[in-house]
Short mmCIF file of C-alpha atoms in Angstrom, two decimals:
data_model
loop_
_atom_site.label_atom_id
_atom_site.label_comp_id
_atom_site.label_asym_id
_atom_site.label_seq_id
_atom_site.Cartn_x
_atom_site.Cartn_y
_atom_site.Cartn_z
CA MET A 1 -59.56 -78.53 11.78
CA ASP A 2 -57.78 -80.64 14.20
CA VAL A 3 -56.85 -84.14 12.88
CA GLN A 4 -57.81 -85.82 16.04
CA THR A 5 -61.38 -84.12 16.01
CA VAL A 6 -61.78 -85.21 12.49
CA ASN A 7 -60.84 -88.71 13.11
CA THR A 8 -63.21 -88.69 16.19
CA ARG A 9 -66.22 -87.53 14.31
CA ARG A 10 -65.33 -90.03 11.47
CA LYS A 11 -65.36 -92.71 13.99
CA ILE A 12 -68.74 -91.59 15.48
CA LEU A 13 -70.13 -91.65 11.93
CA SER A 14 -68.79 -95.24 11.40
CA HIS A 15 -70.79 -96.38 14.54
CA VAL A 16 -73.81 -94.71 13.09
CA VAL A 17 -73.62 -96.56 9.99
CA CYS A 18 -72.71 -99.93 11.62
CA SER A 19 -76.02 -99.44 13.99
CA ILE A 20 -78.22 -98.73 11.18
CA LEU A 21 -77.05 -102.09 9.02
CA VAL A 22 -77.48 -104.01 12.44
CA GLU A 23 -81.24 -102.36 12.57
CA SER A 24 -81.61 -103.37 8.67
CA GLY A 25 -80.63 -107.21 9.43
CA PHE A 26 -77.12 -107.35 8.28
CA ASP A 27 -74.73 -109.44 10.55
CA ALA A 28 -71.46 -108.45 8.80
CA CYS A 29 -70.03 -105.94 6.47
CA GLU A 30 -66.83 -105.20 4.67
CA LYS A 31 -64.60 -102.30 5.64
CA ASP A 32 -64.70 -100.80 2.34
CA VAL A 33 -68.39 -100.76 2.42
CA VAL A 34 -68.69 -99.06 5.87
CA GLU A 35 -66.12 -96.49 4.82
CA THR A 36 -68.18 -95.63 1.66
CA PHE A 37 -71.54 -95.64 3.66
CA THR A 38 -69.67 -93.18 6.23
CA GLU A 39 -68.52 -91.18 3.33
CA MET A 40 -71.88 -90.67 1.85
CA LEU A 41 -73.53 -90.01 5.27
CA GLN A 42 -70.79 -87.26 5.75
CA SER A 43 -71.46 -85.61 2.77
CA PHE A 44 -75.06 -85.63 3.27
CA LEU A 45 -74.66 -84.14 6.36
CA VAL A 46 -72.40 -81.34 5.24
CA GLU A 47 -74.77 -80.52 2.18
CA VAL A 48 -77.77 -80.34 4.67
CA GLY A 49 -75.85 -77.94 7.10
CA ALA A 50 -74.54 -75.68 4.17
CA SER A 51 -78.01 -75.08 2.77
CA ALA A 52 -79.52 -74.53 6.28
CA ARG A 53 -76.77 -71.76 7.01
CA ASN A 54 -77.42 -70.33 3.45
CA TYR A 55 -81.10 -70.04 4.22
CA CYS A 56 -80.26 -68.66 7.82
CA GLU A 57 -78.19 -65.82 6.45
CA LEU A 58 -80.67 -65.08 3.70
CA ALA A 59 -83.32 -64.60 6.37
CA GLY A 60 -80.96 -62.19 8.21
CA ARG A 61 -80.10 -64.32 11.08
CA THR A 62 -76.91 -65.90 12.48
CA GLU A 63 -78.06 -68.97 13.99
CA PRO A 64 -80.02 -71.63 11.97
CA LEU A 65 -83.46 -72.95 13.01
CA ILE A 66 -85.37 -76.21 12.53
CA ALA A 67 -87.24 -74.17 9.73
CA ASP A 68 -84.14 -73.71 8.11
CA VAL A 69 -83.21 -77.63 8.19
CA ILE A 70 -86.62 -78.25 6.97
CA LEU A 71 -85.93 -76.04 3.82
CA ALA A 72 -82.61 -77.57 3.21
CA LEU A 73 -84.17 -81.20 3.17
CA ILE A 74 -87.00 -80.13 0.86
CA ASN A 75 -84.50 -78.40 -1.27
CA MET A 76 -82.44 -81.76 -1.49
CA GLY A 77 -85.81 -83.69 -2.63
CA LEU A 78 -86.36 -85.69 0.67
CA LYS A 79 -89.87 -86.33 1.89
CA LEU A 80 -90.42 -85.38 5.38
CA ASP A 81 -93.72 -87.31 5.94
CA ASN A 82 -92.39 -90.44 7.82
CA LEU A 83 -89.51 -88.69 9.39
CA GLU A 84 -91.16 -88.39 12.84
CA THR A 85 -92.22 -92.08 12.63
CA TYR A 86 -88.77 -93.15 11.87
CA ALA A 87 -87.25 -91.16 14.75
CA LYS A 88 -89.64 -92.49 17.37
CA ARG A 89 -89.07 -96.19 16.14
CA GLN A 90 -88.97 -99.01 18.91
CA ASN A 91 -85.81 -100.92 17.89
CA ARG A 92 -83.58 -97.79 17.30
CA THR A 93 -79.87 -97.93 18.79
CA VAL A 94 -78.91 -95.34 20.86
CA LEU A 95 -75.20 -94.55 20.99
CA PRO A 96 -73.59 -93.73 24.42
CA ALA A 97 -72.77 -90.21 25.37
CA LEU A 98 -69.55 -88.86 24.36
CA GLN A 99 -66.83 -88.25 27.17
CA GLN A 100 -64.41 -85.51 27.32
CA GLN A 101 -60.95 -87.13 26.47
CA THR A 102 -58.26 -86.24 29.05
CA GLN A 103 -54.97 -85.30 27.51
CA SER A 104 -52.11 -87.23 28.45
CA LYS A 105 -49.44 -84.91 30.33
CA GLN A 106 -46.11 -85.40 28.14
CA LEU A 107 -43.05 -86.28 30.43
CA ASN A 108 -40.31 -83.66 30.43
CA ILE A 109 -37.47 -85.55 28.51
CA LEU A 110 -35.44 -82.51 28.02
CA GLN A 111 -32.03 -82.79 29.36
CA ALA A 112 -28.99 -80.97 28.79
CA GLY A 113 -25.66 -82.41 29.39
CA ILE A 114 -24.89 -85.57 31.63
CA LYS A 115 -26.07 -85.44 35.29
CA GLN A 116 -23.09 -85.49 37.79
CA SER A 117 -22.99 -88.03 40.67
CA HIS A 118 -22.64 -87.25 44.49
CA PRO A 119 -19.05 -86.23 45.52
CA SER A 120 -17.61 -88.57 48.34
CA HIS A 121 -18.69 -86.04 51.13
CA ILE A 122 -22.32 -85.81 50.11
CA PRO A 123 -24.20 -88.97 51.35
CA ASN A 124 -26.28 -90.76 48.76
CA HIS A 125 -29.64 -90.39 50.18
CA LEU A 126 -29.74 -86.81 49.39
CA PRO A 127 -31.43 -85.51 45.96
CA THR A 128 -29.26 -85.81 42.74
CA PHE A 129 -27.99 -82.97 41.20
CA PRO A 130 -30.20 -81.28 38.82
CA ASP A 131 -29.39 -80.93 35.04
CA PRO A 132 -26.23 -79.16 34.40
CA HIS A 133 -27.88 -76.18 32.54
CA ALA A 134 -29.33 -75.17 36.03
CA TYR A 135 -26.14 -74.20 37.40
CA ILE A 136 -23.58 -74.01 34.77
CA ARG A 137 -23.09 -70.70 33.17
CA THR A 138 -24.12 -70.39 29.75
CA PRO A 139 -23.47 -67.38 27.43
CA THR A 140 -26.94 -66.05 26.19
CA HIS A 141 -25.94 -62.95 24.10
CA LYS A 142 -24.26 -62.86 20.88
CA GLN A 143 -20.68 -62.09 20.39
CA PRO A 144 -19.99 -58.70 18.60
CA VAL A 145 -19.31 -58.86 14.92
CA THR A 146 -15.61 -57.72 14.45
CA GLU A 147 -15.22 -58.63 10.90
CA TYR A 148 -14.46 -55.64 8.53
CA GLU A 149 -16.49 -57.03 5.60
CA ALA A 150 -19.73 -57.37 8.02
CA ILE A 151 -19.13 -53.91 9.27
CA ARG A 152 -19.00 -52.27 6.26
CA GLU A 153 -21.99 -53.95 4.79
CA LYS A 154 -23.93 -52.85 7.88
CA ALA A 155 -22.75 -49.48 7.78
CA ALA A 156 -23.68 -49.19 4.06
CA THR A 157 -27.36 -50.87 4.92
CA GLN A 158 -27.99 -48.20 7.64
CA LYS A 159 -26.93 -45.36 5.36
CA ARG A 160 -29.16 -46.61 2.49
CA ASP A 161 -32.03 -47.11 5.08
CA ILE A 162 -31.65 -43.51 6.43
CA GLU A 163 -31.45 -41.93 2.92
CA ARG A 164 -34.43 -43.99 2.14
CA ALA A 165 -36.30 -42.88 5.09
CA LEU A 166 -35.50 -39.14 4.66
CA THR A 167 -36.26 -39.29 1.28
CA ARG A 168 -39.76 -40.46 1.89
CA PHE A 169 -40.30 -37.92 4.67
CA ILE A 170 -39.49 -35.12 2.46
CA ALA A 171 -41.72 -36.54 -0.48
CA LYS A 172 -44.60 -36.71 2.00
CA THR A 173 -44.02 -33.30 3.87
CA GLY A 174 -43.15 -31.38 0.69
CA GLU A 175 -43.89 -30.94 -2.87
CA THR A 176 -43.59 -33.73 -5.21
CA HIS A 177 -43.99 -34.78 -8.78
CA SER A 178 -45.41 -38.05 -10.20
CA LEU A 179 -44.29 -40.20 -13.08
CA PHE A 180 -47.88 -40.86 -14.04
CA LEU A 181 -50.88 -38.75 -15.16
CA THR A 182 -53.09 -39.81 -12.38
CA GLU A 183 -54.77 -38.32 -9.41
CA ASP A 184 -52.99 -40.67 -7.10
CA ASN A 185 -49.36 -39.05 -6.69
CA SER A 186 -48.25 -41.65 -3.71
CA MET A 187 -46.72 -44.03 -6.18
CA PHE A 188 -43.21 -43.45 -7.17
CA PRO A 189 -43.06 -39.91 -6.01
CA LEU A 190 -40.28 -37.45 -7.09
CA ILE A 191 -39.17 -34.55 -4.85
CA SER A 192 -39.43 -31.18 -6.71
CA CYS A 193 -36.36 -29.06 -7.24
CA LYS A 194 -36.42 -25.64 -5.83
CA SER A 195 -34.35 -23.36 -7.66
CA GLN A 196 -32.13 -20.68 -5.59
CA SER A 197 -31.47 -17.30 -6.78
CA PRO A 198 -28.37 -16.69 -7.19
CA ASN A 199 -27.44 -20.25 -7.73
CA TYR A 200 -23.83 -19.79 -6.22
CA ILE A 201 -24.67 -18.15 -3.29
CA SER A 202 -24.84 -21.23 -1.35
CA ALA A 203 -21.18 -22.48 -1.99
CA LEU A 204 -20.03 -18.99 -0.99
CA LEU A 205 -21.84 -18.57 2.28
CA PRO A 206 -21.01 -20.58 5.41
CA GLN A 207 -23.79 -22.86 6.19
CA ASP A 208 -22.61 -24.32 9.95
CA GLN A 209 -24.69 -21.68 11.88
CA ILE A 210 -27.58 -20.81 9.43
CA PHE A 211 -30.60 -22.89 10.33
CA GLU A 212 -33.18 -21.21 7.66
CA PRO A 213 -31.54 -19.67 4.77
CA ASP A 214 -33.56 -17.16 3.01
CA THR A 215 -33.81 -17.30 -0.96
CA ASP A 216 -33.84 -13.54 -1.40
CA PHE A 217 -30.69 -12.09 -0.02
CA HIS A 218 -31.50 -8.23 1.15
CA PHE A 219 -28.65 -6.48 3.16
CA GLU A 220 -30.17 -4.56 5.76
CA PRO A 221 -28.27 -1.55 7.13
CA SER A 222 -26.93 -1.43 10.83
CA PRO A 223 -28.92 -0.50 13.78
CA VAL A 224 -26.79 2.98 13.95
CA LYS A 225 -27.48 3.79 10.33
CA LYS A 226 -31.00 3.12 10.48
CA LYS A 227 -31.32 5.10 13.45
CA LYS A 228 -29.68 8.05 11.89
CA GLU A 229 -31.80 7.72 8.72
CA GLN A 230 -34.98 7.71 10.99
CA GLN A 231 -33.70 10.83 12.60
CA SER A 232 -33.05 12.34 9.17
CA GLU A 233 -36.46 11.71 8.12
CA GLU A 234 -38.08 12.99 11.23
CA THR A 235 -35.92 16.14 10.87
CA LYS A 236 -37.24 16.62 7.36
CA GLU A 237 -40.67 16.23 8.42
CA GLY A 238 -40.19 18.74 11.12
CA ASN A 239 -38.86 21.45 8.75
CA GLN A 240 -41.41 20.85 6.27
CA ALA A 241 -44.10 21.15 8.87
CA GLN A 242 -42.48 24.55 10.34
CA ASN A 243 -42.42 25.69 6.82
CA GLU A 244 -46.02 25.10 6.22
CA ASN A 245 -46.89 26.62 9.55
CA GLU A 246 -44.79 30.03 8.76
CA GLN A 247 -46.61 30.13 5.55
CA ASN A 248 -50.12 29.63 6.67
CA GLY A 249 -49.53 31.94 9.77
CA GLU A 250 -49.95 29.40 12.46
CA THR A 251 -48.23 30.10 15.62
CA THR A 252 -47.17 26.57 16.37
CA THR A 253 -43.58 26.45 17.36
CA GLN A 254 -40.89 23.92 16.54
CA GLN A 255 -40.77 22.73 19.90
CA ASP A 256 -44.39 21.29 19.70
CA ILE A 257 -43.52 19.50 16.64
CA ILE A 258 -40.27 17.82 17.53
CA ASP A 259 -39.99 16.97 21.31
CA ASN A 260 -36.55 15.37 21.19
CA PRO A 261 -33.95 18.37 21.38
CA TYR A 262 -31.16 16.39 19.90
CA LEU A 263 -33.30 16.25 16.57
CA ARG A 264 -34.27 19.94 16.45
CA PRO A 265 -32.36 22.03 13.77
CA GLY A 266 -29.81 24.63 15.00
CA LYS A 267 -31.07 28.19 15.52
CA ILE A 268 -29.53 30.96 13.67
CA PRO A 269 -29.08 34.20 15.89
CA LYS A 270 -30.69 37.27 14.45
CA ASN A 271 -28.65 40.35 13.10
CA LYS A 272 -27.36 42.44 16.05
CA ILE A 273 -27.00 46.33 15.72
CA PRO A 274 -23.53 47.58 16.27
CA GLY A 275 -23.18 49.57 19.46
CA THR A 276 -25.94 47.83 21.34
CA THR A 277 -25.53 45.34 24.27
CA ILE A 278 -27.70 42.86 25.56
CA PRO A 279 -29.08 43.73 29.10
CA GLY A 280 -27.49 41.90 31.89
CA GLN A 281 -24.08 41.91 30.10
CA ASN A 282 -21.16 44.21 30.59
CA SER A 283 -19.73 45.62 27.39
CA ILE A 284 -16.16 45.20 26.96
CA LYS A 285 -14.21 47.57 24.87
CA ARG A 286 -11.02 46.42 23.30
CA GLU A 287 -8.18 48.54 22.78
CA PRO A 288 -5.95 48.35 19.80
CA PHE A 289 -2.80 46.08 20.56
CA ASP A 290 0.16 48.54 20.25
CA SER A 291 2.91 46.60 18.35
#
């Protein structure tokens, strides 16, 4: 609470005590006695307000009512029979209404430097120059640090912060181990080690262009070799199907099984009878070569 507000309320309570003493017939009072009565009145009002607030909150309300104040006074052991009569007495003193105090405006006493007077070519009836900070350039930025020790210390601090942040990120996104046998593994997490097989392969293979290295290294054949293997497998399947068709008496041809002419097996011509010619071809008879 503001000190000025406390002093104002304390002063009002002092006026109330003095008015009550005047109504009771006293003409003078010592300052210590007035302060004691003021402290007693303040303690009484604070106790009544606290009790009334407790009764208000107990009833489930946020603003106290007159019933809460009555319960607080009864709880403190006060009688409420003559309270209305005392409030309507004839010789009571009414304090004047409080007025809002206007806060005095603080004068601007900030002055940087010494004001300069007018040069000889400027008349004296013109306004004076403002403060020097209004038209004199002053650096507002910090000079860069060029000391070797400060730069090394800053670089070490940045490196430590980066490593710490990276460690926390890996601990939050990956598997971790805990030092304590509790369900909450967020305290002092340890990054779990993942074993590689084989362990020396990471030192032999270059890592400058590999983004996601695999743990299991399987050497795949080249596309040409893979295509040849597929062709050989298809050829074997075609031969097996042809043999099965021949054994079962089926009339399916090899062309129906394999559509690609480059994958068909070679055909062996049938045995030719000597002395016969193929229709449409001229027979050529070779004479023996005379030496």
